[in-house]
mmCIF file of C-alpha atoms in Angstrom:
data_model
loop_
_atom_site.group_PDB
_atom_site.id
_atom_site.type_symbol
_atom_site.label_atom_id
_atom_site.label_comp_id
_atom_site.label_asym_id
_atom_site.label_seq_id
_atom_site.Cartn_x
_atom_site.Cartn_y
_atom_site.Cartn_z
ATOM 1 C CA UNK A 1462 0.000 0.000 0.000
ATOM 2 C CA UNK A 1463 1.299 3.415 -0.972
ATOM 3 C CA UNK A 1464 -0.475 6.322 0.661
ATOM 4 C CA UNK A 1465 -0.364 9.853 1.949
ATOM 5 C CA UNK A 1466 -0.378 10.055 5.732
ATOM 6 C CA UNK A 1467 1.358 11.900 8.509
ATOM 7 C CA UNK A 1468 3.526 9.959 10.939
ATOM 8 C CA UNK A 1469 0.834 10.465 13.592
ATOM 9 C CA UNK A 1470 -1.894 9.049 11.308
ATOM 10 C CA UNK A 1471 0.264 6.070 10.393
ATOM 11 C CA UNK A 1472 1.089 5.405 14.044
ATOM 12 C CA UNK A 1473 -2.604 5.604 15.028
ATOM 13 C CA UNK A 1474 -3.553 3.172 12.231
ATOM 14 C CA UNK A 1475 -0.813 0.741 13.268
ATOM 15 C CA UNK A 1476 -1.924 0.835 16.912
ATOM 16 C CA UNK A 1477 -5.566 0.303 15.953
ATOM 17 C CA UNK A 1478 -4.546 -2.612 13.740
ATOM 18 C CA UNK A 1479 -2.569 -4.208 16.568
ATOM 19 C CA UNK A 1480 -5.413 -3.738 19.041
ATOM 20 C CA UNK A 1481 -7.870 -5.400 16.632
ATOM 21 C CA UNK A 1482 -5.416 -8.138 15.685
ATOM 22 C CA UNK A 1483 -5.740 -7.213 12.013
ATOM 23 C CA UNK A 1484 -2.483 -7.544 10.051
ATOM 24 C CA UNK A 1485 -1.449 -4.543 8.002
ATOM 25 C CA UNK A 1486 -0.028 -4.804 4.493
ATOM 26 C CA UNK A 1487 3.424 -3.325 3.872
ATOM 27 C CA UNK A 1488 3.018 0.459 3.656
ATOM 28 C CA UNK A 1489 5.003 3.231 2.018
ATOM 29 C CA UNK A 1490 4.029 6.670 3.235
ATOM 30 C CA UNK A 1491 4.363 10.110 1.713
ATOM 31 C CA UNK A 1492 3.671 13.297 3.654
ATOM 32 C CA UNK A 1493 1.769 15.063 0.868
ATOM 33 C CA UNK A 1494 -0.015 14.204 -2.361
ATOM 34 C CA UNK A 1495 2.551 16.322 -4.191
ATOM 35 C CA UNK A 1496 5.435 14.298 -2.723
ATOM 36 C CA UNK A 1497 3.781 11.066 -3.823
ATOM 37 C CA UNK A 1498 3.074 12.311 -7.342
ATOM 38 C CA UNK A 1499 6.557 13.850 -7.739
ATOM 39 C CA UNK A 1500 8.195 10.609 -6.616
ATOM 40 C CA UNK A 1501 5.917 8.212 -8.480
ATOM 41 C CA UNK A 1502 5.839 10.021 -11.785
ATOM 42 C CA UNK A 1503 4.597 8.144 -14.839
ATOM 43 C CA UNK A 1504 8.055 6.742 -15.679
ATOM 44 C CA UNK A 1505 8.676 5.380 -12.187
ATOM 45 C CA UNK A 1506 5.166 4.005 -11.956
ATOM 46 C CA UNK A 1507 5.781 2.129 -15.227
ATOM 47 C CA UNK A 1508 8.896 0.605 -13.632
ATOM 48 C CA UNK A 1509 6.888 -0.573 -10.615
ATOM 49 C CA UNK A 1510 4.237 -2.063 -12.902
ATOM 50 C CA UNK A 1511 6.872 -3.892 -14.968
ATOM 51 C CA UNK A 1512 8.547 -5.297 -11.843
ATOM 52 C CA UNK A 1513 5.353 -6.269 -9.961
ATOM 53 C CA UNK A 1514 5.262 -10.046 -9.719
ATOM 54 C CA UNK A 1515 8.021 -10.466 -12.309
ATOM 55 C CA UNK A 1516 10.886 -11.467 -10.036
ATOM 56 C CA UNK A 1517 14.379 -10.024 -10.448
ATOM 57 C CA UNK A 1518 14.995 -8.205 -13.741
ATOM 58 C CA UNK A 1519 18.193 -6.627 -15.038
ATOM 59 C CA UNK A 1520 18.110 -2.905 -15.756
ATOM 60 C CA UNK A 1521 18.699 -3.448 -19.496
ATOM 61 C CA UNK A 1522 15.711 -5.780 -19.744
ATOM 62 C CA UNK A 1523 13.641 -3.376 -17.656
ATOM 63 C CA UNK A 1524 14.544 -0.475 -19.957
ATOM 64 C CA UNK A 1525 13.488 -2.578 -22.938
ATOM 65 C CA UNK A 1526 10.182 -3.489 -21.271
ATOM 66 C CA UNK A 1527 9.275 0.097 -20.445
ATOM 67 C CA UNK A 1528 10.611 1.449 -23.758
ATOM 68 C CA UNK A 1529 13.036 3.950 -22.282
ATOM 69 C CA UNK A 1530 16.714 4.872 -22.343
ATOM 70 C CA UNK A 1531 18.923 2.697 -20.139
ATOM 71 C CA UNK A 1532 20.489 5.612 -18.240
ATOM 72 C CA UNK A 1533 17.079 7.142 -17.465
ATOM 73 C CA UNK A 1534 15.709 3.834 -16.193
ATOM 74 C CA UNK A 1535 18.864 3.321 -14.152
ATOM 75 C CA UNK A 1536 18.396 6.732 -12.464
ATOM 76 C CA UNK A 1537 14.683 6.168 -11.800
ATOM 77 C CA UNK A 1538 15.436 2.710 -10.378
ATOM 78 C CA UNK A 1539 18.113 4.243 -8.154
ATOM 79 C CA UNK A 1540 15.545 6.722 -6.805
ATOM 80 C CA UNK A 1541 12.956 3.982 -6.183
ATOM 81 C CA UNK A 1542 15.573 1.855 -4.465
ATOM 82 C CA UNK A 1543 16.733 4.764 -2.288
ATOM 83 C CA UNK A 1544 13.236 5.149 -0.815
ATOM 84 C CA UNK A 1545 12.792 1.412 -0.396
ATOM 85 C CA UNK A 1546 10.151 0.742 -3.041
ATOM 86 C CA UNK A 1547 12.292 -1.649 -5.058
ATOM 87 C CA UNK A 1548 15.127 -3.947 -4.040
ATOM 88 C CA UNK A 1549 18.437 -4.690 -5.703
ATOM 89 C CA UNK A 1550 19.588 -8.311 -5.575
ATOM 90 C CA UNK A 1551 23.151 -9.369 -4.839
ATOM 91 C CA UNK A 1552 23.501 -9.980 -8.577
ATOM 92 C CA UNK A 1553 22.480 -6.390 -9.367
ATOM 93 C CA UNK A 1554 18.983 -7.145 -10.655
ATOM 94 C CA UNK A 1555 15.963 -5.129 -9.604
ATOM 95 C CA UNK A 1556 12.807 -6.451 -8.020
ATOM 96 C CA UNK A 1557 9.540 -5.240 -6.562
ATOM 97 C CA UNK A 1558 8.632 -7.969 -4.087
ATOM 98 C CA UNK A 1559 4.856 -7.584 -4.469
ATOM 99 C CA UNK A 1560 2.321 -8.699 -7.052
ATOM 100 C CA UNK A 1561 0.146 -5.608 -6.787
ATOM 101 C CA UNK A 1562 0.179 -1.964 -5.803
ATOM 102 C CA UNK A 1563 -2.615 -0.196 -3.941
ATOM 103 C CA UNK A 1564 -2.258 3.580 -4.001
ATOM 104 C CA UNK A 1565 -4.471 5.637 -1.739
ATOM 105 C CA UNK A 1566 -4.500 9.264 -2.824
ATOM 106 C CA UNK A 1567 -7.464 10.957 -1.193
ATOM 107 C CA UNK A 1568 -8.289 14.592 -0.665
ATOM 108 C CA UNK A 1569 -11.251 16.742 0.156
ATOM 109 C CA UNK A 1570 -12.280 20.293 -0.548
ATOM 110 C CA UNK A 1571 -11.184 22.862 1.978
ATOM 111 C CA UNK A 1572 -13.873 23.746 4.485
#
């Protein structure tokens, strides 16, 4: 699950989940909608989609799959790895260890 939440909101949700005995899926949090959308731009989202459920993939194969320049994919993968969204294997391949992505991006009009 990728979502926008403050640390306080995330902590409250985790405590409520523990109290109810309901397991939580792995979560990646962003402080604002803008942070999420800047980080998961269309190119990086395409990388996540290509890696989801695919197992480890080399960066050259990934660039071919997403139809982009190798150096650009390498940089985007580095950014995704730096924030913990994708992993790099000992052999240097990239992987997203999940089969699906659930993004929660909610907002409401100002009161």
